[in-house]
XYZ file of C-alpha atoms in Angstrom:
179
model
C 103.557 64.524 79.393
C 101.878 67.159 81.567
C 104.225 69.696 83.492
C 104.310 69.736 87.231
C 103.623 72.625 89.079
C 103.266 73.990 92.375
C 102.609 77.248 94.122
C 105.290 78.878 96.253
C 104.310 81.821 98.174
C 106.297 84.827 99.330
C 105.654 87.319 102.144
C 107.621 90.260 103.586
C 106.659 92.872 105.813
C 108.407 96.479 105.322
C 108.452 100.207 107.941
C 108.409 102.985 105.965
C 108.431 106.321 107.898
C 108.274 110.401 107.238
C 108.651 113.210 109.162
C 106.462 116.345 108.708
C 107.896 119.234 107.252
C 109.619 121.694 110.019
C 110.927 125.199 109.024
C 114.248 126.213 110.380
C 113.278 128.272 112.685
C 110.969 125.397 114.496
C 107.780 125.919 112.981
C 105.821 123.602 110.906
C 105.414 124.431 107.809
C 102.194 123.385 105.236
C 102.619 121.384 102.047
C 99.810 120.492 99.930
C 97.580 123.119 100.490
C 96.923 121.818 104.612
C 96.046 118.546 103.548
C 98.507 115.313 104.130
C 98.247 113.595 100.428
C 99.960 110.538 101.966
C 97.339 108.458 102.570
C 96.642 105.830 99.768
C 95.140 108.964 97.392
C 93.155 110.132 100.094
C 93.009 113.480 101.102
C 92.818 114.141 104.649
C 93.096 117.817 106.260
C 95.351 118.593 108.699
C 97.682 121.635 109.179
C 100.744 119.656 109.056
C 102.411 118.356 105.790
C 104.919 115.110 105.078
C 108.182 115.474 103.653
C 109.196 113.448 100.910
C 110.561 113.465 97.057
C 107.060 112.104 95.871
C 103.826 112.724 97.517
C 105.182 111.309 101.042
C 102.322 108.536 100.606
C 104.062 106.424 104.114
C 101.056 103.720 103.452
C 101.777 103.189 99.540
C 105.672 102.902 100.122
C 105.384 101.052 102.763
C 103.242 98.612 100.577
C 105.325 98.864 97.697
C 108.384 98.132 99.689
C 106.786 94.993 100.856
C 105.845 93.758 97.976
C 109.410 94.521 96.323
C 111.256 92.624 99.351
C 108.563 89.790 98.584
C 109.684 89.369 94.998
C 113.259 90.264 95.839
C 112.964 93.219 93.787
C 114.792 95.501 95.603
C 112.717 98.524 97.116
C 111.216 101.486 95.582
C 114.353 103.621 96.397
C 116.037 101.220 93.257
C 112.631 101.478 91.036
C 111.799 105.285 91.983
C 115.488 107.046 92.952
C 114.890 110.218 94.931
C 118.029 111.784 92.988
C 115.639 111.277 90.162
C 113.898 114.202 89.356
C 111.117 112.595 87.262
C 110.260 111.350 90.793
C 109.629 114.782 91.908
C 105.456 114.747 93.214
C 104.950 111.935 91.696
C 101.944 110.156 92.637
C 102.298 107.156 94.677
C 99.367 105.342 93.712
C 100.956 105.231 90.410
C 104.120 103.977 91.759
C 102.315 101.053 93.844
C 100.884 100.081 90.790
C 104.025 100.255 88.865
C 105.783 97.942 91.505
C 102.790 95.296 91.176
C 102.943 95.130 87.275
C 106.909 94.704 88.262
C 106.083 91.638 91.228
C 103.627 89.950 87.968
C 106.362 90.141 85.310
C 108.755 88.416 87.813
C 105.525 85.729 88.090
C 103.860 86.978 91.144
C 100.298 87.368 91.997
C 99.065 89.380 94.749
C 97.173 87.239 97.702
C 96.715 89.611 100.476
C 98.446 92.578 102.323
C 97.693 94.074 105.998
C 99.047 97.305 106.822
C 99.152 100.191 109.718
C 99.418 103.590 110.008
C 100.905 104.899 113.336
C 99.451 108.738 114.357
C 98.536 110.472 116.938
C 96.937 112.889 114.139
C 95.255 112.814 111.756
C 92.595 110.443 112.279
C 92.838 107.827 109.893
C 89.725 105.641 110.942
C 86.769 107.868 108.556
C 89.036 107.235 105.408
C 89.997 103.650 106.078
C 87.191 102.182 103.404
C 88.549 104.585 100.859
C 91.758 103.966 101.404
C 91.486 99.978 101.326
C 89.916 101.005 97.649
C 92.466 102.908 96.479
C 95.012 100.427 97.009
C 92.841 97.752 96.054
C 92.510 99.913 92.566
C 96.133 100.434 91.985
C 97.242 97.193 93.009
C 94.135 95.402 90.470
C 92.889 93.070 92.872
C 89.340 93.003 95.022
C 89.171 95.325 98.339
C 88.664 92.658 100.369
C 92.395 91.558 100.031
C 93.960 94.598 101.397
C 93.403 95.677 105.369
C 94.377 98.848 106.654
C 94.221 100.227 110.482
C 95.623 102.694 112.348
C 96.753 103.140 115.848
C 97.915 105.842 118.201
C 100.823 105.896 120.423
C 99.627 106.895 123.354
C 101.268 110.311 122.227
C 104.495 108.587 122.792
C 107.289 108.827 120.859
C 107.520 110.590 117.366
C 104.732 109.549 116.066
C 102.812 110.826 119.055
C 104.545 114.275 119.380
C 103.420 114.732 115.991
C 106.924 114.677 114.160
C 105.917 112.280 111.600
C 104.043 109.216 110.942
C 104.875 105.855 110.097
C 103.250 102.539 108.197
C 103.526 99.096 108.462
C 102.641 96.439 105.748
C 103.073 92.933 105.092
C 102.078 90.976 102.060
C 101.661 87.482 100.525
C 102.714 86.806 96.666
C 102.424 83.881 95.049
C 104.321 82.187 92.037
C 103.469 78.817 90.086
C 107.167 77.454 89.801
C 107.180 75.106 86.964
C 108.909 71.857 88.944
C-alpha cells in the first residue's frame, strides 16, 4: 500500500537589529578596516562599523532567525551563543548555512525568503545582486528564490541618525509530512 503524503509549509518573519560601534567618549569608532562586513559577505565601505559577537551580518541573522522560528528551531542565539567564544568573528554566511542544513535535517526545504535592510547609509542598492547570491550560495538554493531591498527612513529614527541598521526577513519552508 502506497504512503500518503502531503506538503505542509512553514513561514516566519524575524527583526534583527545592530547598532554601530560608538566609543565612550561619543565618537564612532571603525571596525573592519572602514568597511561594514554585515551585508550577506559583501563588503561595502563606509566609515562606520556594526557591533556584534560575529561579523554583525543584520541581513544573514535576520535570515537565519527566520528560518529557525520557521522550523521551530529556536534562533541563532541557541545554535551560535554569544557567551561562546568559538562564535567570536565568525562568519555569518557560514552560520546561515549551518542553520539551513539544521531546517533540512528537521525535514525542511527552503521555498523562498524576502528580506530588507533599513539605512540611511550605506547604500545598499549597487550590492543587492551580490548579495541575493551570496545568500542564495550559503543557503544551496537558486538566486531567484531569495529578494533583498533596502529602504531609508527618511533619516528618521535610529536607523536614519545613523546609530545602527536593521533587517527584515521572512521565509517559506516546506516539509512532506508522511499522513
Amino acid at each position: 500500500q502506497e504512503e500518503n503524503k502531503h506538503l505542509s509549509e512553514a513561514q516566519a518573519r524575524h527583526l534583527t537589529v545592530h547598532g554601530m560601534l560608538q566609543n565612550e567618549d561619543g565618537t564612532w569608532s571603525w571596525k573592519f578596516d572602514n568597511y561594514v562586513r554585515s551585508f550577506s559577505g559583501v563588503d561595502i565601505p563606509y566609515e562606520r562599523g556594526l557591533l556584534g559577537h560575529s561579523d554583525a551580518d543584520v541581513l544573514a541573522h535576520a535570515l537565519a532567525d527566520a528560518i529557525l522560528g520557521a522550523c521551530r528551531g529556536g534562533d541563532i542565539g541557541k545554535l551560535f551563543p554569544d557567551t561562546d567564544p568559538a562564535y567570536e568573528g565568525a562568519d555569518s554566511m557560514v552560520l546561515l548555512a549551518r542553520v539551513m542544513d539544521y531546517a533540512r535535517e528537521l525535514g525542511f526545504e527552503f521555498v523562498d525568503a524576502d528580506c530588507t535592510i533599513a539605512c540611511q547609509q550605506p547604500k545598499i542598492t549597487p550590492h543587492r545582486d551580490a548579495m541575493r547570491a551570496n545568500l542564495a550560495h550559503a543557503l544551496g538554493v537558486d538566486v531567484e528564490n531569495v529578494g533583498v531591498a533596502a529602504t531609508t527612513t527618511e533619516k528618521l529614527g535610529w536607523e536614519g541618525q545613523g546609530e545602527g541598521i536593521g533587517a527584515w526577513a521572512v521565509c517559506l519552508l516546506q516539509k512532506t509530512v508522511k499522513e
